[in-house]
Amino acid sequence: HADVAMYSAKQSGRNNYQFFVPEMNQRAMQRLQLETALRRAIERGEMVLHYQPQMELETARIDGCEALVRWQHPERGMVPPIEFIPLAEESGLILPLGDWVLREACAQQARWARAGMPLAMAINIAALQFQQAEFVPRLRQILQETGADPRYIELEITEGALLASTDELVERLDALCAMGLSLALDDFGTGYSCLAYLKRLPIQRLKIDRSFIKDLPGDLEDAAIAAATLSMARDLGMRVVAEGVENPAQRDYLMARGCHAIQGYLIGKPQPAAAFEAWLRQQEGLPGRSEPD
Ligand code: C2E
Ligand code: MG
Ligand code: MG
Ligand code: MG
């Protein structure tokens, strides 16, 4: 994971080499620095959420969004999650960070609902977060304190969070569903897919990973995987959202095979709350915002 974070920092080509891309022997030091910086960033309120729209294909309506965290760094600007989420997961900092994300995204769902924009809010939950015994009570408390409507909250978990498919895990998922929340399996197809859990666990949506969407419809293997996922999901009574849809040809291919929703640059990029809201009102020809944050 640390390697991934460093690699991507190098890839991003910003002027942050001394900080994020060390010599081999400096790695431990750099990691520690990043961890400390991240811890402070959470305390100082430097984390922000951007929101990316999701479109229901049947109605062509924006019916939801995904909350995606960024680090608004005082010097480095907007740092993408790939540069800090893996380390946050390794160091355990994902717990306070994930808590903050949950609270902020739930608060935003409630604000938008009050402002006449009842949007579904998809929130990414790291495996470690989900594996905490206190996860369900914490979430219950956050829902209560923010006034978010659980029927509009969807938790995105990855296959990794389901690997230890214990009775306790199943109970946790059932408890979440009983609270009215829904569950989506993120990055579907990229993990150690054990399809048996799909029939055992209360998961309502699959998110086909962007890597399978990227080369649609030309790439025959990706086309086969996307089509098979859609067909299987239909037979299992699950809904599917495709991520990373960038062009109409990809959308049309997915639509023709019964995909329920899409998310990607074709519809819109992730944006800060105010920009997202303005964009949405414009899309729907709604009047200007009715309530301040
Ligand atoms: P993800 O949950 O699979 O989110 C989708 C990622 O794909 C986002 O990247 C989004 O900006 C990007 N994306 C969406 N549409 C397109 C497209 O059409 N083309 C391309 N090229 N990319 C597209 P982002 O925001 O950089 O997030 C990356 C990953 O970081 C997320 O992948 C998720 O795994 C993680 N992440 C983000 N926010 C959180 C969070 O609050 N908590 C946790 N645990 N993980 C998070
Ligand atoms: Mg996601
Ligand atoms: Mg995903
Ligand atoms: Mg992904």
CSV table of N, CA and C in Angstrom, one decimal, residues 113-227:
chain,number,residue,atom,x,y,z
A,113,ALA,N,-31.7,17.4,1.4
A,113,ALA,CA,-33.1,16.9,1.5
A,113,ALA,C,-34.0,18.1,2.0
A,114,ARG,N,-33.5,18.9,3.0
A,114,ARG,CA,-34.2,20.0,3.5
A,114,ARG,C,-34.4,21.1,2.4
A,115,ALA,N,-33.4,21.2,1.5
A,115,ALA,CA,-33.4,22.2,0.4
A,115,ALA,C,-34.2,21.7,-0.8
A,116,GLY,N,-34.9,20.6,-0.7
A,116,GLY,CA,-35.7,20.1,-1.8
A,116,GLY,C,-35.0,19.3,-2.8
A,117,MET,N,-33.8,18.7,-2.4
A,117,MET,CA,-33.0,17.9,-3.3
A,117,MET,C,-32.8,16.5,-2.6
A,118,PRO,N,-33.8,15.7,-2.6
A,118,PRO,CA,-33.6,14.4,-1.9
A,118,PRO,C,-32.8,13.4,-2.7
A,119,LEU,N,-31.4,13.5,-2.6
A,119,LEU,CA,-30.5,12.7,-3.4
A,119,LEU,C,-30.0,11.5,-2.5
A,120,ALA,N,-29.8,10.4,-3.2
A,120,ALA,CA,-29.2,9.3,-2.5
A,120,ALA,C,-27.7,9.6,-2.4
A,121,MET,N,-27.1,9.2,-1.3
A,121,MET,CA,-25.7,9.5,-1.0
A,121,MET,C,-24.9,8.2,-0.8
A,122,ALA,N,-24.0,8.0,-1.7
A,122,ALA,CA,-23.2,6.8,-1.5
A,122,ALA,C,-21.9,7.2,-0.8
A,123,ILE,N,-21.5,6.4,0.2
A,123,ILE,CA,-20.4,6.7,1.0
A,123,ILE,C,-19.4,5.5,1.1
A,124,ASN,N,-18.2,5.7,0.8
A,124,ASN,CA,-17.2,4.6,0.8
A,124,ASN,C,-16.8,4.3,2.2
A,125,ILE,N,-16.8,3.0,2.5
A,125,ILE,CA,-16.4,2.5,3.8
A,125,ILE,C,-15.3,1.5,3.7
A,126,ALA,N,-14.2,1.8,4.3
A,126,ALA,CA,-13.0,1.0,4.3
A,126,ALA,C,-13.2,-0.3,5.0
A,127,ALA,N,-12.5,-1.4,4.6
A,127,ALA,CA,-12.7,-2.7,5.3
A,127,ALA,C,-12.5,-2.6,6.8
A,128,LEU,N,-11.4,-1.9,7.2
A,128,LEU,CA,-11.1,-1.8,8.6
A,128,LEU,C,-12.2,-1.1,9.4
A,129,GLN,N,-12.8,-0.1,8.8
A,129,GLN,CA,-13.9,0.6,9.4
A,129,GLN,C,-15.1,-0.3,9.6
A,130,PHE,N,-15.4,-1.0,8.6
A,130,PHE,CA,-16.5,-1.9,8.6
A,130,PHE,C,-16.4,-3.0,9.6
A,131,GLN,N,-15.1,-3.4,9.8
A,131,GLN,CA,-14.9,-4.6,10.7
A,131,GLN,C,-15.0,-4.2,12.2
A,132,GLN,N,-15.0,-2.9,12.5
A,132,GLN,CA,-15.1,-2.5,13.9
A,132,GLN,C,-16.5,-2.9,14.4
A,133,ALA,N,-16.5,-3.4,15.6
A,133,ALA,CA,-17.7,-3.8,16.3
A,133,ALA,C,-18.6,-2.6,16.5
A,134,GLU,N,-18.0,-1.4,16.7
A,134,GLU,CA,-18.8,-0.2,17.0
A,134,GLU,C,-19.4,0.4,15.8
A,135,PHE,N,-19.1,-0.2,14.6
A,135,PHE,CA,-19.5,0.5,13.4
A,135,PHE,C,-21.0,0.8,13.3
A,136,VAL,N,-21.8,-0.2,13.6
A,136,VAL,CA,-23.3,0.0,13.5
A,136,VAL,C,-23.8,1.0,14.5
A,137,PRO,N,-23.4,0.9,15.8
A,137,PRO,CA,-23.9,2.0,16.8
A,137,PRO,C,-23.4,3.4,16.4
A,138,ARG,N,-22.1,3.5,15.9
A,138,ARG,CA,-21.6,4.8,15.5
A,138,ARG,C,-22.4,5.4,14.4
A,139,LEU,N,-22.7,4.6,13.5
A,139,LEU,CA,-23.5,5.0,12.3
A,139,LEU,C,-24.9,5.5,12.7
A,140,ARG,N,-25.5,4.7,13.6
A,140,ARG,CA,-26.8,5.0,14.1
A,140,ARG,C,-26.8,6.4,14.8
A,141,GLN,N,-25.7,6.6,15.6
A,141,GLN,CA,-25.6,7.9,16.2
A,141,GLN,C,-25.4,9.1,15.2
A,142,ILE,N,-24.6,8.8,14.2
A,142,ILE,CA,-24.3,9.8,13.2
A,142,ILE,C,-25.6,10.2,12.4
A,143,LEU,N,-26.4,9.1,12.1
A,143,LEU,CA,-27.7,9.4,11.4
A,143,LEU,C,-28.6,10.2,12.3
A,144,GLN,N,-28.6,9.9,13.6
A,144,GLN,CA,-29.5,10.6,14.5
A,144,GLN,C,-29.1,12.1,14.6
A,145,GLU,N,-27.7,12.3,14.8
A,145,GLU,CA,-27.2,13.6,15.0
A,145,GLU,C,-27.3,14.5,13.8
A,146,THR,N,-27.2,13.9,12.6
A,146,THR,CA,-27.2,14.7,11.4
A,146,THR,C,-28.6,14.9,10.8
A,147,GLY,N,-29.5,14.0,11.2
A,147,GLY,CA,-30.8,14.0,10.6
A,147,GLY,C,-30.9,13.4,9.2
A,148,ALA,N,-29.8,12.7,8.8
A,148,ALA,CA,-29.9,12.0,7.5
A,148,ALA,C,-30.9,10.9,7.4
A,149,ASP,N,-31.5,10.7,6.3
A,149,ASP,CA,-32.5,9.7,6.1
A,149,ASP,C,-31.8,8.4,5.6
A,150,PRO,N,-31.8,7.4,6.5
A,150,PRO,CA,-31.1,6.1,6.1
A,150,PRO,C,-31.5,5.6,4.8
A,151,ARG,N,-32.7,5.8,4.3
A,151,ARG,CA,-33.2,5.2,3.0
A,151,ARG,C,-32.5,5.9,1.9
A,152,TYR,N,-31.8,7.0,2.1
A,152,TYR,CA,-31.0,7.7,1.1
A,152,TYR,C,-29.5,7.5,1.3
A,153,ILE,N,-29.1,6.7,2.2
A,153,ILE,CA,-27.7,6.4,2.4
A,153,ILE,C,-27.3,5.0,1.9
A,154,GLU,N,-26.3,5.0,1.1
A,154,GLU,CA,-25.8,3.7,0.5
A,154,GLU,C,-24.4,3.6,1.0
A,155,LEU,N,-24.0,2.5,1.6
A,155,LEU,CA,-22.6,2.2,2.0
A,155,LEU,C,-21.9,1.4,0.9
A,156,GLU,N,-20.8,1.9,0.4
A,156,GLU,CA,-20.0,1.2,-0.6
A,156,GLU,C,-18.9,0.4,0.1
A,157,ILE,N,-19.0,-0.9,0.1
A,157,ILE,CA,-17.9,-1.7,0.6
A,157,ILE,C,-17.3,-2.5,-0.5
A,158,THR,N,-16.1,-2.9,-0.2
A,158,THR,CA,-15.4,-3.7,-1.3
A,158,THR,C,-15.4,-5.2,-0.9
A,159,GLU,N,-15.0,-6.0,-1.9
A,159,GLU,CA,-15.0,-7.4,-1.6
A,159,GLU,C,-14.0,-7.7,-0.4
A,160,GLY,N,-13.0,-6.9,-0.3
A,160,GLY,CA,-12.0,-7.2,0.8
A,160,GLY,C,-12.7,-7.1,2.2
A,161,ALA,N,-13.7,-6.3,2.3
A,161,ALA,CA,-14.4,-6.2,3.6
A,161,ALA,C,-15.3,-7.4,3.9
A,162,LEU,N,-15.5,-8.3,2.9
A,162,LEU,CA,-16.4,-9.4,3.0
A,162,LEU,C,-15.6,-10.7,3.1
A,163,LEU,N,-14.3,-10.6,3.0
A,163,LEU,CA,-13.5,-11.8,3.0
A,163,LEU,C,-13.7,-12.7,4.1
A,164,ALA,N,-13.7,-12.1,5.3
A,164,ALA,CA,-14.1,-12.9,6.5
A,164,ALA,C,-15.6,-12.9,6.7
A,165,SER,N,-16.2,-13.8,5.9
A,165,SER,CA,-17.6,-13.8,5.8
A,165,SER,C,-18.2,-14.6,7.0
A,166,THR,N,-18.0,-14.0,8.2
A,166,THR,CA,-18.5,-14.7,9.4
A,166,THR,C,-19.9,-14.4,9.7
A,167,ASP,N,-20.5,-15.1,10.7
A,167,ASP,CA,-21.8,-14.8,11.1
A,167,ASP,C,-22.0,-13.4,11.6
A,168,GLU,N,-20.9,-12.9,12.3
A,168,GLU,CA,-21.0,-11.6,12.8
A,168,GLU,C,-21.1,-10.6,11.7
A,169,LEU,N,-20.4,-10.8,10.6
A,169,LEU,CA,-20.4,-9.9,9.5
A,169,LEU,C,-21.8,-9.9,8.9
A,170,VAL,N,-22.4,-11.1,8.7
A,170,VAL,CA,-23.7,-11.2,8.1
A,170,VAL,C,-24.7,-10.4,9.0
A,171,GLU,N,-24.6,-10.6,10.3
A,171,GLU,CA,-25.4,-9.9,11.3
A,171,GLU,C,-25.3,-8.4,11.1
A,172,ARG,N,-24.1,-7.9,10.9
A,172,ARG,CA,-23.9,-6.5,10.8
A,172,ARG,C,-24.5,-6.0,9.6
A,173,LEU,N,-24.4,-6.7,8.5
A,173,LEU,CA,-25.0,-6.3,7.2
A,173,LEU,C,-26.6,-6.3,7.4
A,174,ASP,N,-27.1,-7.3,8.0
A,174,ASP,CA,-28.5,-7.4,8.2
A,174,ASP,C,-29.0,-6.2,9.1
A,175,ALA,N,-28.2,-5.9,10.1
A,175,ALA,CA,-28.6,-4.7,11.0
A,175,ALA,C,-28.6,-3.4,10.2
A,176,LEU,N,-27.7,-3.2,9.3
A,176,LEU,CA,-27.6,-2.0,8.5
A,176,LEU,C,-28.9,-1.9,7.6
A,177,CYS,N,-29.2,-3.1,7.0
A,177,CYS,CA,-30.4,-3.1,6.2
A,177,CYS,C,-31.7,-2.9,7.0
A,178,ALA,N,-31.7,-3.4,8.2
A,178,ALA,CA,-32.9,-3.2,9.0
A,178,ALA,C,-33.0,-1.7,9.4
A,179,MET,N,-31.9,-1.0,9.4
A,179,MET,CA,-32.0,0.4,9.7
A,179,MET,C,-32.4,1.2,8.5
A,180,GLY,N,-32.6,0.5,7.3
A,180,GLY,CA,-33.0,1.2,6.1
A,180,GLY,C,-31.9,1.6,5.2
A,181,LEU,N,-30.7,1.4,5.5
A,181,LEU,CA,-29.6,1.7,4.7
A,181,LEU,C,-29.5,0.7,3.5
A,182,SER,N,-28.8,1.0,2.4
A,182,SER,CA,-28.5,0.0,1.4
A,182,SER,C,-27.0,-0.1,1.3
A,183,LEU,N,-26.7,-1.3,0.7
A,183,LEU,CA,-25.3,-1.6,0.5
A,183,LEU,C,-24.9,-1.9,-1.0
A,184,ALA,N,-23.8,-1.4,-1.3
A,184,ALA,CA,-23.3,-1.6,-2.7
A,184,ALA,C,-21.9,-2.2,-2.6
A,185,LEU,N,-21.6,-3.1,-3.5
A,185,LEU,CA,-20.3,-3.7,-3.6
A,185,LEU,C,-19.5,-2.9,-4.6
A,186,ASP,N,-18.5,-2.2,-4.1
A,186,ASP,CA,-17.7,-1.3,-5.0
A,186,ASP,C,-16.6,-2.1,-5.7
A,187,ASP,N,-16.1,-1.5,-6.8
A,187,ASP,CA,-15.0,-2.1,-7.6
A,187,ASP,C,-15.3,-3.6,-7.9
A,188,PHE,N,-16.5,-3.9,-8.2
A,188,PHE,CA,-16.9,-5.3,-8.4
A,188,PHE,C,-16.1,-5.9,-9.6
A,189,GLY,N,-15.5,-7.1,-9.3
A,189,GLY,CA,-14.8,-7.8,-10.3
A,189,GLY,C,-13.3,-7.7,-10.1
A,190,THR,N,-12.8,-6.8,-9.3
A,190,THR,CA,-11.4,-6.6,-9.1
A,190,THR,C,-10.8,-7.4,-7.9
A,191,GLY,N,-11.7,-7.8,-7.0
A,191,GLY,CA,-11.2,-8.5,-5.8
A,191,GLY,C,-11.1,-10.0,-6.0
A,192,TYR,N,-11.1,-10.7,-4.9
A,192,TYR,CA,-11.1,-12.2,-5.0
A,192,TYR,C,-12.5,-12.6,-5.0
A,193,SER,N,-13.1,-12.5,-6.2
A,193,SER,CA,-14.6,-12.7,-6.3
A,193,SER,C,-15.0,-14.1,-5.9
A,194,CYS,N,-15.7,-14.1,-4.8
A,194,CYS,CA,-16.3,-15.4,-4.4
A,194,CYS,C,-17.8,-15.1,-4.6
A,195,LEU,N,-18.4,-15.6,-5.6
A,195,LEU,CA,-19.7,-15.3,-6.0
A,195,LEU,C,-20.8,-15.8,-5.0
A,196,ALA,N,-20.3,-16.8,-4.2
A,196,ALA,CA,-21.2,-17.4,-3.2
A,196,ALA,C,-21.8,-16.3,-2.2
A,197,TYR,N,-21.0,-15.3,-1.9
A,197,TYR,CA,-21.5,-14.4,-0.9
A,197,TYR,C,-22.6,-13.5,-1.5
A,198,LEU,N,-22.7,-13.4,-2.8
A,198,LEU,CA,-23.8,-12.6,-3.4
A,198,LEU,C,-25.2,-13.1,-3.0
A,199,LYS,N,-25.3,-14.4,-2.9
A,199,LYS,CA,-26.6,-14.9,-2.5
A,199,LYS,C,-26.9,-14.9,-1.0
A,200,ARG,N,-25.8,-14.8,-0.3
A,200,ARG,CA,-25.9,-14.9,1.2
A,200,ARG,C,-26.1,-13.6,1.8
A,201,LEU,N,-25.5,-12.5,1.2
A,201,LEU,CA,-25.5,-11.2,1.9
A,201,LEU,C,-26.5,-10.3,1.3
A,202,PRO,N,-27.0,-9.4,2.1
A,202,PRO,CA,-28.0,-8.4,1.7
A,202,PRO,C,-27.4,-7.2,1.0
A,203,ILE,N,-26.9,-7.4,-0.2
A,203,ILE,CA,-26.3,-6.4,-1.0
A,203,ILE,C,-27.2,-6.0,-2.2
A,204,GLN,N,-27.6,-4.7,-2.3
A,204,GLN,CA,-28.6,-4.4,-3.3
A,204,GLN,C,-28.0,-4.0,-4.6
A,205,ARG,N,-26.7,-3.5,-4.6
A,205,ARG,CA,-26.2,-3.0,-5.8
A,205,ARG,C,-24.7,-3.4,-6.1
A,206,LEU,N,-24.4,-3.7,-7.3
A,206,LEU,CA,-23.0,-3.9,-7.7
A,206,LEU,C,-22.5,-2.7,-8.4
A,207,LYS,N,-21.3,-2.3,-8.2
A,207,LYS,CA,-20.7,-1.2,-8.9
A,207,LYS,C,-19.6,-1.9,-9.8
A,208,ILE,N,-19.8,-1.9,-11.1
A,208,ILE,CA,-18.8,-2.5,-12.0
A,208,ILE,C,-17.6,-1.6,-12.0
A,209,ASP,N,-16.5,-2.1,-11.8
A,209,ASP,CA,-15.3,-1.3,-11.7
A,209,ASP,C,-15.0,-0.7,-13.0
A,210,ARG,N,-14.4,0.5,-12.9
A,210,ARG,CA,-14.0,1.4,-14.1
A,210,ARG,C,-13.1,0.6,-15.0
A,211,SER,N,-12.3,-0.3,-14.5
A,211,SER,CA,-11.3,-0.9,-15.4
A,211,SER,C,-12.0,-1.8,-16.5
A,212,PHE,N,-13.3,-2.2,-16.2
A,212,PHE,CA,-14.0,-3.0,-17.2
A,212,PHE,C,-14.8,-2.1,-18.1
A,213,ILE,N,-15.0,-0.9,-17.8
A,213,ILE,CA,-15.8,0.0,-18.5
A,213,ILE,C,-15.0,0.8,-19.6
A,214,LYS,N,-13.7,1.0,-19.1
A,214,LYS,CA,-12.8,1.9,-19.9
A,214,LYS,C,-12.8,1.6,-21.4
A,215,ASP,N,-12.7,0.3,-21.8
A,215,ASP,CA,-12.5,0.0,-23.2
A,215,ASP,C,-13.8,-0.6,-23.8
A,216,LEU,N,-14.9,-0.3,-23.2
A,216,LEU,CA,-16.2,-0.7,-23.8
A,216,LEU,C,-16.5,0.2,-25.0
A,217,PRO,N,-17.2,-0.2,-26.0
A,217,PRO,CA,-17.6,-1.6,-26.2
A,217,PRO,C,-16.6,-2.4,-27.1
A,218,GLY,N,-15.5,-1.8,-27.5
A,218,GLY,CA,-14.6,-2.4,-28.4
A,218,GLY,C,-13.9,-3.6,-27.9
A,219,ASP,N,-13.5,-3.6,-26.6
A,219,ASP,CA,-12.7,-4.7,-26.0
A,219,ASP,C,-13.7,-5.9,-25.7
A,220,LEU,N,-13.5,-7.0,-26.4
A,220,LEU,CA,-14.4,-8.1,-26.3
A,220,LEU,C,-14.4,-8.7,-24.9
A,221,GLU,N,-13.3,-8.8,-24.3
A,221,GLU,CA,-13.2,-9.4,-22.9
A,221,GLU,C,-14.0,-8.5,-21.9
A,222,ASP,N,-13.7,-7.2,-22.0
A,222,ASP,CA,-14.4,-6.3,-21.1
A,222,ASP,C,-15.9,-6.3,-21.3
A,223,ALA,N,-16.2,-6.4,-22.6
A,223,ALA,CA,-17.7,-6.4,-23.0
A,223,ALA,C,-18.3,-7.6,-22.4
A,224,ALA,N,-17.6,-8.8,-22.5
A,224,ALA,CA,-18.2,-10.0,-22.0
A,224,ALA,C,-18.3,-10.0,-20.4
A,225,ILE,N,-17.4,-9.4,-19.8
A,225,ILE,CA,-17.4,-9.3,-18.3
A,225,ILE,C,-18.6,-8.4,-17.9
A,226,ALA,N,-18.7,-7.2,-18.6
A,226,ALA,CA,-19.8,-6.3,-18.2
A,226,ALA,C,-21.1,-7.0,-18.5
A,227,ALA,N,-21.3,-7.6,-19.6
A,227,ALA,CA,-22.5,-8.2,-20.0
A,227,ALA,C,-22.9,-9.4,-19.0
